[in-house]
Every structure is written in C-alpha cells, then in structure tokens.
Tab-separated table of C-alpha atoms in Angstrom:
chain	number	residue	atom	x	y	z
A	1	UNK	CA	104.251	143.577	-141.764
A	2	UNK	CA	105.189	146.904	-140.762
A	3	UNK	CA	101.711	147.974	-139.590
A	4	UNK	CA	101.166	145.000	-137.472
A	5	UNK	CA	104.648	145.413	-135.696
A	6	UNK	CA	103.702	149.041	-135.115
A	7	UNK	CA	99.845	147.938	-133.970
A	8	UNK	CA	101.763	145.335	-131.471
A	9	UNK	CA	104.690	147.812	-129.897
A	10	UNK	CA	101.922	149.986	-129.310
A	11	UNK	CA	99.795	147.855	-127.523
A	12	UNK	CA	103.111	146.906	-125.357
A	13	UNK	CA	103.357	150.543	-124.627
A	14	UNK	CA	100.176	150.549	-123.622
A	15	UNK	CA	100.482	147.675	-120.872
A	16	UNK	CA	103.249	149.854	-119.617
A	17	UNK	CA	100.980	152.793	-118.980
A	18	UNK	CA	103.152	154.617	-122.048
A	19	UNK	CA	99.788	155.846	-123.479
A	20	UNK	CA	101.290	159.125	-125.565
A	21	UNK	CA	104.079	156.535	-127.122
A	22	UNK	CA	101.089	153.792	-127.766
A	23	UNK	CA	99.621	156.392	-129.471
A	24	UNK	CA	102.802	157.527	-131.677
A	25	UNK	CA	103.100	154.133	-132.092
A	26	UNK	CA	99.208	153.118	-133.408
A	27	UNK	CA	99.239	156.367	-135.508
A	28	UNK	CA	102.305	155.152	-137.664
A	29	UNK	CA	100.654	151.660	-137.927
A	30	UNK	CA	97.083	153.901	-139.376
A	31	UNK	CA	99.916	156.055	-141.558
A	32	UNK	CA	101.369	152.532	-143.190
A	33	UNK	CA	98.210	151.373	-143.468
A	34	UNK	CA	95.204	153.156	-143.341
A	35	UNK	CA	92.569	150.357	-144.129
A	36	UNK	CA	93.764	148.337	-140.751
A	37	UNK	CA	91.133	148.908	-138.288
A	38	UNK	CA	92.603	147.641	-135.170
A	39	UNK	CA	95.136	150.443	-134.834
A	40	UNK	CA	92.447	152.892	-134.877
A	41	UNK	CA	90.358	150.739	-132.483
A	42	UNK	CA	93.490	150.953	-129.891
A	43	UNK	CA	94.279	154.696	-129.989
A	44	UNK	CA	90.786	154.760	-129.745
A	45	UNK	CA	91.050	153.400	-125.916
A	46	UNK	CA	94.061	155.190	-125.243
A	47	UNK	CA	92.420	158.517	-126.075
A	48	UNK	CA	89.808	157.474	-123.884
A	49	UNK	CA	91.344	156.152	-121.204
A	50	UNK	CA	93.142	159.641	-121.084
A	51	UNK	CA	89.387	161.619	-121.467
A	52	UNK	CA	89.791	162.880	-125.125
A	53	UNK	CA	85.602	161.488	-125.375
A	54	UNK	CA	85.951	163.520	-129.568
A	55	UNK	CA	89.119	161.703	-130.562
A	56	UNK	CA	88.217	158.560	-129.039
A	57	UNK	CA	84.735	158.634	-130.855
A	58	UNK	CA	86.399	159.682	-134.180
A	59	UNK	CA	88.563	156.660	-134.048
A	60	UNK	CA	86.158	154.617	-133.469
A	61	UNK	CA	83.907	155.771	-135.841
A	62	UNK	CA	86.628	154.885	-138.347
A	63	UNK	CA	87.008	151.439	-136.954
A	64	UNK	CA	82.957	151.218	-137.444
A	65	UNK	CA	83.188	152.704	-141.302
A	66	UNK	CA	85.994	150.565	-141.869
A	67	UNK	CA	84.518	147.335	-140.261
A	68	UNK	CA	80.738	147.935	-139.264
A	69	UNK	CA	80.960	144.123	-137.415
A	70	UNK	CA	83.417	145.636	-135.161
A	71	UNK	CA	81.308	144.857	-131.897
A	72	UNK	CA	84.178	146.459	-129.421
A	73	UNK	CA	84.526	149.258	-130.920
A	74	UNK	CA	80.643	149.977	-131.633
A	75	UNK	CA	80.263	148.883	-127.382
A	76	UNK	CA	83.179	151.393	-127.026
A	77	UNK	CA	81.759	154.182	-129.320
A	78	UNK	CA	78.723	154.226	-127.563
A	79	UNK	CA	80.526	154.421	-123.501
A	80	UNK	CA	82.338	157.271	-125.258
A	81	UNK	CA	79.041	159.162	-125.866
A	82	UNK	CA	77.883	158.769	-122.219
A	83	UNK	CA	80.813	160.050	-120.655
A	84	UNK	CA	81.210	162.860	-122.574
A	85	UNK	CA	77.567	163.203	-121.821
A	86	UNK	CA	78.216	162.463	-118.244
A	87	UNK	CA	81.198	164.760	-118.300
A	88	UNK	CA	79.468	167.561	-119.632
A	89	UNK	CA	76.719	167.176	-117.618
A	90	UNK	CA	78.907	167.693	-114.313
A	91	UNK	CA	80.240	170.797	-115.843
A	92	UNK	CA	83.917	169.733	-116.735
C-alpha cells in the first residue's frame, strides 16, 4: 500500500543520509495512514539523530500510544530523555 511504499522510500533516504527527505517521506506515510506506527517510529530516529530530543519523543510517544509493545521505540523514548537531559545539562 501507499503508506508502506512511503514508510520504505523513506527509510532508503535515510541510508543515504537524506534525513529532511526521510522525513517528508515518513510524514506522508503517517498522513495516509495515521494508525501505522512504524513511520512514526522512523521520523522518530531521524529527528533524533538530527538533535530535535521534543519531536523525537513526541513521535515516539505516538508509536508507544499506538503500540505500547513497541520495545524500540519505548528503549528509544527513554535515550531521548537523557540527552535532552544531558544536553541541557551542558548548557546547549
């Protein structure tokens, strides 16, 4: 479907270091359909990867209301909190 296809480009992009097209790409999966977790799970890591702790944790947190078994994405909600903890902490 349309979602997955989206879901999977955007995981290419990410491979290819494209991280603001992966995350065009796993927002129009979320927009087609907004009960698939694993879109929100992967902009999830591309927000972090790129430092954006809030938007990172708010994706995940979906991923988590969504599917509370998600284990990665509970693992990866809670490294969120500690470097923005972390981050703070250091002053930037």
């Amino acid at each position: 479907d349309l979602a997955t296809a989206l879901n999977d480009r955007g995981q290419v992009r990410y491979l290819r270091v494209e991280f603001a097209a992966a995350v065009q790409d796993f927002t129009a999966a979320i927009e087609c359909q907004p009960r698939f977790e694993v879109p929100y799970y992967n902009r999830g890591l591309v927000r972090y990867r790129l430092g954006d702790f809030d938007e990172a944790m708010k994706d995940f947190r979906k991923v988590l209301e969504l599917n509370p078994q998600f284990e990665d994405a509970a693992l990866s909600l809670k490294q969120a909190i500690l470097d923005k903890e972390e981050k703070q902490k250091r002053g930037y």
